[in-house]
Amino acid sequence: MKITSTSCICPVLVCLCFVQRCYGTAQHSSIKGTRNQTKHIEGETEVHHRPKRGWVWNQFFVLEEHMGPDPQYVGKLHSNSDKGDGSVKYILTGEGAGTIFIIDDTTGDIHSTKSLDREQKTHYVLHAQAIDRRTNKPLEPESEFIIKVQDINDNAPKFTDGPYIVTVPEMSDMGTSVLQVTATDADDPTYGNSARVVYSILQGQPYFSVDPKTGVIRTALHNMDREAREHYSVVIQAKDMAGQVGGLSGSTTVNITLTDVNDNPPRFPQKHYQLYVPESAQVGSAVGKIKANDADTGSNADMTYSIINGDGVGIFSISTDKETREGILSLKKPLNYEKKKSYTLNIEGANTHLDFRFSHLGPFKDSTMLKIIVGDVDEPPLFSMPSYVMEVYENAKIGTVVGTVLAQDPDSANSLVRYFIDYNAEDDRFFNIDANTGTIKTTKVLDREETPWYNITVAASENDNPSLLSHVTVVIRVLDVNDNPPKLAREYDIVVCENSKPGQVIHTISATDKDDFANGQRFNFFLDEHLSINPNFTLKDNEDNTASILTRRRRFSRTIQDVYYLPIMISDGGIPSLSSSSTLTIRVCACERDGRVRTCRAEALLSSAGLSTGALIAILLCVVILLAIVVLFITLRRSKKEPLIISEEDVRENVVTYDDEGGGEEDTEAFDITALRNPSAAEELKHRRDIRPEVKLTPRHQTFSTLESIDVQEFIKQRLAEADLDPSVPPYDSLQTYAYEGQRSEAGSISSLDSATTQSDQDYQYLGDWGPEFKKLAELYGEIESERTT
């Protein structure tokens, strides 16, 4: 089978290809196949030879974007078996077969029915086969071939990232790289110049240039100044076919902005300025603004202002507003038109961020002169002092002069001034002021002890302009006069012990005085001289503003007198001296040996019984506890009755209670106690202790005589051993009672019945060391000893 194709080498040969297709003069590349057969010779065997077929790979080419009215001829298929009689049928399969590519099954001609686009698909793979039309059997094996879509220049270059926005610093050197642009062409770069792009600049000259091969944009001028022109719009063109005539082109826009550098120093628009400031301007307030212009922007235009010289350096200050880049002029000290009417300042503005590459364009600072005119203002009166402190004695007569304030008009007119006190509505008016002279006087009698200080506000105004006021604070101190007598510092509770001795200090008192003494208070304590001498107590002045109360006799008795009264006198050290009288109340109380008060009249009954307060509380507490136990015991007994007999399986220890009170001493059948009191009788009877013993009572005189001859300790040990070893007792603990008093005491009788009739020289001071139970006894013997000594 032969495959005949028509190939066009370049677009110039399109016409030749068309003629070639029309007249069938195309060159054929054939795939030949031969089939050798030998006819049967009678009597000879049929010999089969393997067919030989020669074939060559070929490609078909078809131009893209074919716009003709007829299908485009692609090529021709031909089999060696085709004799031209129409018995061979050609079949085409593969990509686009039957839709894009069709074949004449009789002639084998292939045509393209659609316009193809190489940028979408570059080639198609198809299969061709020749079959016998009658038998539908293949005459040759299936052959594969490729139809390539041949490129034409139908795509213009495109800038996929445009338009571009870039920046470049102003004053950059010529040739500084700005940006590289890239255009893409969808045509085949391996075939011809359809995809070979060349760059050129259509707009933006002479400021910028572009490299025709790489697309790099560069500056084309020296020292491009942002302040002269900031924005540039550059149009870049990309053309294929290496820029030749007939090539397709595309363009993009590059917006270039020059960024600022600090290449411009600040400049004041004027070399002289004038500013008006009234003398009433407040200290610290802003009185004016000044600004130097800078053509730069951002931080390159930042600047600071300063006062470099002038006669107003100490009066004014300047600061920089970072937002507006203005110099704010403020007042440091108050202005006075009458003293100075104008000031001169030299102000400098300098950049804060310098670029040393442009230092030759400097200096980056500028200065100007500012003249400040002080304006005259009608001012309120001015007091001679910022505040006044005055003094006046208490109890002074109404109308007493306290002091004088002075205010003057600071203006050149020197108007007259009027004074008045600025009172609040709720203030008590203790002072008034002369409206013309400013003299302050009292309107009420003052009491230092009630109010030692007064703060008043005096106002002054001009007669010609009463609305202008000035105020000053006047502090008035009230001086002390000795008009208050001294008195006791507090109410004293004085106690004297019954067993006190003569000359014993029982209390120390002090006094107080509302008056104010410059060198400290000094009080004198003494008894009233007009009264008779007190036989019980006396007073001692300690000369340190205190006094001591002392006893004058031995021992006091509450039963005779429990309260004493001592009138005393107290005088101060003022001029003239003032004094007062007071009465001290002294109670008689019982005390411990160390002087601590044990009881006074309210506890006399308990003291006589020898019980202290603590002992009484302990007894009451014990009684309460016992009552609580009894109530609890009765409640438990009523709430629960346990059976006397416990089951054999319960092996717990139990306490069995027998509510049998007995018949007293006459009931001899209840329980034989002789076994506990008489060791001899107990020795003979070893019965169970939970069963009433059947033993006759022995006479009492025999029991007592037996007990006297037996050691009780041995007796108890013997009974304990019997109780532990007796196997007949129940399995619970029993209570063994041995009511044995013991032998007689060797100390003898301690009764004091016979001691009252005899004289004894024994010292009973040791009774005080026996504890609180013997304190009353010790006091009684102490009184007897004291009376005996007296």
Short mmCIF file of N, CA and C in Angstrom, two decimals, residues 96-188:
data_model
loop_
_atom_site.label_atom_id
_atom_site.label_comp_id
_atom_site.label_asym_id
_atom_site.label_seq_id
_atom_site.Cartn_x
_atom_site.Cartn_y
_atom_site.Cartn_z
N GLY A 96 -9.72 11.66 15.26
CA GLY A 96 -10.38 12.53 14.29
C GLY A 96 -10.88 11.83 13.07
N ALA A 97 -10.74 10.49 12.98
CA ALA A 97 -11.20 9.77 11.79
C ALA A 97 -12.71 9.82 11.74
N GLY A 98 -13.23 10.19 10.55
CA GLY A 98 -14.66 10.25 10.34
C GLY A 98 -15.27 11.57 10.72
N THR A 99 -14.59 12.37 11.54
CA THR A 99 -15.12 13.67 11.94
C THR A 99 -14.28 14.79 11.35
N ILE A 100 -12.98 14.74 11.69
CA ILE A 100 -12.08 15.77 11.15
C ILE A 100 -11.50 15.30 9.82
N PHE A 101 -11.08 14.04 9.80
CA PHE A 101 -10.47 13.50 8.59
C PHE A 101 -11.41 12.44 8.00
N ILE A 102 -11.64 12.53 6.67
CA ILE A 102 -12.46 11.54 5.96
C ILE A 102 -11.62 10.96 4.81
N ILE A 103 -11.96 9.74 4.43
CA ILE A 103 -11.21 9.06 3.38
C ILE A 103 -12.18 8.52 2.32
N ASP A 104 -11.76 8.61 1.09
CA ASP A 104 -12.52 7.99 0.00
C ASP A 104 -12.15 6.52 -0.01
N ASP A 105 -13.12 5.63 0.35
CA ASP A 105 -12.76 4.22 0.52
C ASP A 105 -12.37 3.54 -0.79
N THR A 106 -12.66 4.20 -1.92
CA THR A 106 -12.29 3.58 -3.19
C THR A 106 -10.94 4.08 -3.68
N THR A 107 -10.74 5.42 -3.61
CA THR A 107 -9.50 6.00 -4.13
C THR A 107 -8.42 6.11 -3.06
N GLY A 108 -8.83 6.17 -1.77
CA GLY A 108 -7.86 6.32 -0.68
C GLY A 108 -7.47 7.76 -0.42
N ASP A 109 -8.18 8.76 -1.00
CA ASP A 109 -7.85 10.17 -0.76
C ASP A 109 -8.35 10.60 0.63
N ILE A 110 -7.48 11.33 1.37
CA ILE A 110 -7.80 11.81 2.73
C ILE A 110 -7.98 13.32 2.66
N HIS A 111 -9.06 13.83 3.26
CA HIS A 111 -9.33 15.26 3.31
C HIS A 111 -9.62 15.69 4.76
N SER A 112 -9.32 16.94 5.05
CA SER A 112 -9.64 17.56 6.36
C SER A 112 -10.88 18.41 6.18
N THR A 113 -11.90 18.14 6.99
CA THR A 113 -13.18 18.83 6.85
C THR A 113 -13.31 20.05 7.76
N LYS A 114 -12.41 20.23 8.69
CA LYS A 114 -12.52 21.33 9.65
C LYS A 114 -11.22 22.12 9.68
N SER A 115 -11.35 23.36 10.13
CA SER A 115 -10.18 24.21 10.33
C SER A 115 -9.50 23.80 11.63
N LEU A 116 -8.23 23.53 11.58
CA LEU A 116 -7.49 23.04 12.75
C LEU A 116 -6.69 24.18 13.38
N ASP A 117 -6.46 24.02 14.70
CA ASP A 117 -5.67 25.01 15.46
C ASP A 117 -4.50 24.29 16.12
N ARG A 118 -3.31 24.64 15.68
CA ARG A 118 -2.12 23.96 16.22
C ARG A 118 -1.94 24.24 17.71
N GLU A 119 -2.37 25.41 18.17
CA GLU A 119 -2.18 25.76 19.57
C GLU A 119 -3.05 24.90 20.48
N GLN A 120 -4.10 24.30 19.88
CA GLN A 120 -4.93 23.39 20.67
C GLN A 120 -4.46 21.95 20.55
N LYS A 121 -4.08 21.51 19.34
CA LYS A 121 -3.58 20.15 19.15
C LYS A 121 -2.59 20.16 18.00
N THR A 122 -1.40 19.63 18.24
CA THR A 122 -0.31 19.74 17.27
C THR A 122 -0.30 18.60 16.26
N HIS A 123 -0.82 17.42 16.59
CA HIS A 123 -0.79 16.30 15.64
C HIS A 123 -1.88 15.29 15.98
N TYR A 124 -2.14 14.40 15.00
CA TYR A 124 -3.16 13.37 15.15
C TYR A 124 -2.55 12.03 14.71
N VAL A 125 -2.84 10.96 15.42
CA VAL A 125 -2.34 9.61 15.11
C VAL A 125 -3.50 8.80 14.53
N LEU A 126 -3.34 8.28 13.30
CA LEU A 126 -4.39 7.53 12.63
C LEU A 126 -3.85 6.17 12.15
N HIS A 127 -4.78 5.28 11.79
CA HIS A 127 -4.45 3.94 11.28
C HIS A 127 -5.20 3.70 9.96
N ALA A 128 -4.49 3.15 9.00
CA ALA A 128 -5.07 2.87 7.66
C ALA A 128 -4.99 1.37 7.37
N GLN A 129 -6.04 0.89 6.67
CA GLN A 129 -6.07 -0.54 6.33
C GLN A 129 -6.84 -0.73 5.02
N ALA A 130 -6.32 -1.70 4.18
CA ALA A 130 -6.99 -2.06 2.91
C ALA A 130 -7.60 -3.45 3.06
N ILE A 131 -8.90 -3.55 2.75
CA ILE A 131 -9.59 -4.83 2.87
C ILE A 131 -10.25 -5.18 1.54
N ASP A 132 -10.53 -6.46 1.39
CA ASP A 132 -11.24 -6.93 0.18
C ASP A 132 -12.71 -6.58 0.34
N ARG A 133 -13.21 -5.85 -0.64
CA ARG A 133 -14.57 -5.35 -0.53
C ARG A 133 -15.57 -6.50 -0.52
N ARG A 134 -15.24 -7.62 -1.24
CA ARG A 134 -16.18 -8.73 -1.32
C ARG A 134 -16.16 -9.58 -0.05
N THR A 135 -14.98 -9.88 0.46
CA THR A 135 -14.86 -10.79 1.60
C THR A 135 -14.66 -10.07 2.94
N ASN A 136 -14.39 -8.76 2.89
CA ASN A 136 -14.11 -7.95 4.10
C ASN A 136 -12.89 -8.46 4.87
N LYS A 137 -11.98 -9.12 4.11
CA LYS A 137 -10.76 -9.57 4.75
C LYS A 137 -9.64 -8.59 4.43
N PRO A 138 -8.78 -8.35 5.43
CA PRO A 138 -7.68 -7.40 5.19
C PRO A 138 -6.72 -7.95 4.17
N LEU A 139 -6.35 -7.06 3.28
CA LEU A 139 -5.36 -7.41 2.28
C LEU A 139 -3.95 -7.19 2.80
N GLU A 140 -3.79 -6.29 3.68
CA GLU A 140 -2.48 -5.97 4.26
C GLU A 140 -2.66 -5.67 5.75
N PRO A 141 -1.62 -5.80 6.49
CA PRO A 141 -1.74 -5.41 7.91
C PRO A 141 -2.03 -3.92 8.06
N GLU A 142 -2.56 -3.53 9.20
CA GLU A 142 -2.92 -2.14 9.48
C GLU A 142 -1.64 -1.29 9.62
N SER A 143 -1.66 -0.09 9.05
CA SER A 143 -0.51 0.82 9.08
C SER A 143 -0.87 2.07 9.90
N GLU A 144 0.12 2.60 10.61
CA GLU A 144 -0.07 3.80 11.45
C GLU A 144 0.70 4.96 10.86
N PHE A 145 0.07 6.12 10.84
CA PHE A 145 0.76 7.32 10.35
C PHE A 145 0.26 8.51 11.15
N ILE A 146 1.00 9.64 11.03
CA ILE A 146 0.74 10.85 11.82
C ILE A 146 0.42 11.99 10.88
N ILE A 147 -0.59 12.75 11.26
CA ILE A 147 -0.91 13.99 10.55
C ILE A 147 -0.54 15.15 11.47
N LYS A 148 0.46 15.93 11.08
CA LYS A 148 0.89 17.08 11.86
C LYS A 148 0.21 18.33 11.36
N VAL A 149 -0.19 19.19 12.34
CA VAL A 149 -0.79 20.47 12.00
C VAL A 149 0.34 21.47 11.85
N GLN A 150 0.47 22.02 10.69
CA GLN A 150 1.58 22.93 10.41
C GLN A 150 1.21 24.34 10.86
N ASP A 151 2.16 24.99 11.61
CA ASP A 151 1.91 26.29 12.24
C ASP A 151 1.95 27.41 11.24
N ILE A 152 1.09 28.41 11.48
CA ILE A 152 1.16 29.69 10.79
C ILE A 152 1.16 30.76 11.87
N ASN A 153 1.58 31.93 11.60
CA ASN A 153 1.68 33.02 12.58
C ASN A 153 0.30 33.62 12.80
N ASP A 154 -0.43 33.03 13.70
CA ASP A 154 -1.79 33.50 13.97
C ASP A 154 -1.99 33.92 15.42
N ASN A 155 -0.93 34.04 16.23
CA ASN A 155 -1.02 34.47 17.64
C ASN A 155 -0.06 35.62 17.89
N ALA A 156 -0.60 36.69 18.41
CA ALA A 156 0.22 37.85 18.75
C ALA A 156 0.81 37.67 20.15
N PRO A 157 1.97 38.27 20.44
CA PRO A 157 2.56 38.22 21.80
C PRO A 157 1.62 38.88 22.81
N LYS A 158 1.62 38.34 24.05
CA LYS A 158 0.77 38.87 25.12
C LYS A 158 1.58 39.05 26.39
N PHE A 159 1.26 40.15 27.13
CA PHE A 159 1.84 40.41 28.46
C PHE A 159 0.80 39.95 29.49
N THR A 160 1.06 38.83 30.10
CA THR A 160 0.05 38.26 31.01
C THR A 160 -0.02 38.98 32.35
N ASP A 161 1.02 39.69 32.78
CA ASP A 161 1.05 40.33 34.11
C ASP A 161 0.75 41.81 34.08
N GLY A 162 0.54 42.39 32.92
CA GLY A 162 0.33 43.82 32.84
C GLY A 162 -1.08 44.22 33.21
N PRO A 163 -1.36 45.50 33.45
CA PRO A 163 -0.35 46.58 33.50
C PRO A 163 0.48 46.53 34.78
N TYR A 164 1.64 47.18 34.77
CA TYR A 164 2.59 47.10 35.86
C TYR A 164 2.63 48.43 36.61
N ILE A 165 2.88 48.33 37.92
CA ILE A 165 3.04 49.52 38.78
C ILE A 165 4.35 49.32 39.55
N VAL A 166 5.31 50.19 39.32
CA VAL A 166 6.63 50.06 39.95
C VAL A 166 7.08 51.44 40.41
N THR A 167 8.10 51.43 41.27
CA THR A 167 8.71 52.67 41.77
C THR A 167 10.21 52.61 41.57
N VAL A 168 10.80 53.79 41.50
CA VAL A 168 12.25 53.92 41.40
C VAL A 168 12.62 55.22 42.11
N PRO A 169 13.68 55.23 42.94
CA PRO A 169 14.04 56.46 43.65
C PRO A 169 14.41 57.58 42.68
N GLU A 170 13.99 58.77 43.07
CA GLU A 170 14.40 59.92 42.28
C GLU A 170 15.91 60.11 42.38
N MET A 171 16.44 60.87 41.45
CA MET A 171 17.87 61.17 41.39
C MET A 171 18.71 59.91 41.18
N SER A 172 18.11 58.85 40.64
CA SER A 172 18.86 57.62 40.38
C SER A 172 19.79 57.82 39.19
N ASP A 173 20.86 57.01 39.12
CA ASP A 173 21.81 57.09 38.01
C ASP A 173 21.15 56.57 36.74
N MET A 174 21.64 57.07 35.62
CA MET A 174 21.12 56.62 34.33
C MET A 174 21.44 55.14 34.15
N GLY A 175 20.49 54.38 33.64
CA GLY A 175 20.65 52.95 33.45
C GLY A 175 20.21 52.12 34.63
N THR A 176 19.62 52.77 35.67
CA THR A 176 19.13 52.01 36.83
C THR A 176 17.95 51.13 36.40
N SER A 177 18.04 49.85 36.74
CA SER A 177 16.99 48.91 36.35
C SER A 177 15.70 49.21 37.10
N VAL A 178 14.61 49.23 36.34
CA VAL A 178 13.30 49.52 36.91
C VAL A 178 12.45 48.26 37.00
N LEU A 179 12.34 47.51 35.87
CA LEU A 179 11.46 46.35 35.81
C LEU A 179 11.80 45.56 34.56
N GLN A 180 11.57 44.25 34.60
CA GLN A 180 11.68 43.39 33.42
C GLN A 180 10.30 42.86 33.08
N VAL A 181 9.88 43.12 31.81
CA VAL A 181 8.58 42.65 31.36
C VAL A 181 8.81 41.47 30.41
N THR A 182 7.83 40.56 30.37
CA THR A 182 7.94 39.37 29.54
C THR A 182 6.62 39.16 28.81
N ALA A 183 6.74 38.95 27.44
CA ALA A 183 5.57 38.65 26.63
C ALA A 183 5.68 37.21 26.12
N THR A 184 4.57 36.54 26.03
CA THR A 184 4.54 35.15 25.56
C THR A 184 3.78 35.07 24.24
N ASP A 185 4.25 34.13 23.29
CA ASP A 185 3.62 33.93 21.99
C ASP A 185 3.23 32.46 21.91
N ALA A 186 1.97 32.21 21.56
CA ALA A 186 1.46 30.84 21.54
C ALA A 186 1.89 30.06 20.29
N ASP A 187 2.49 30.73 19.32
CA ASP A 187 2.92 30.03 18.09
C ASP A 187 4.10 29.12 18.39
N ASP A 188 4.40 28.27 17.35
CA ASP A 188 5.44 27.25 17.50
C ASP A 188 6.81 27.92 17.47
#
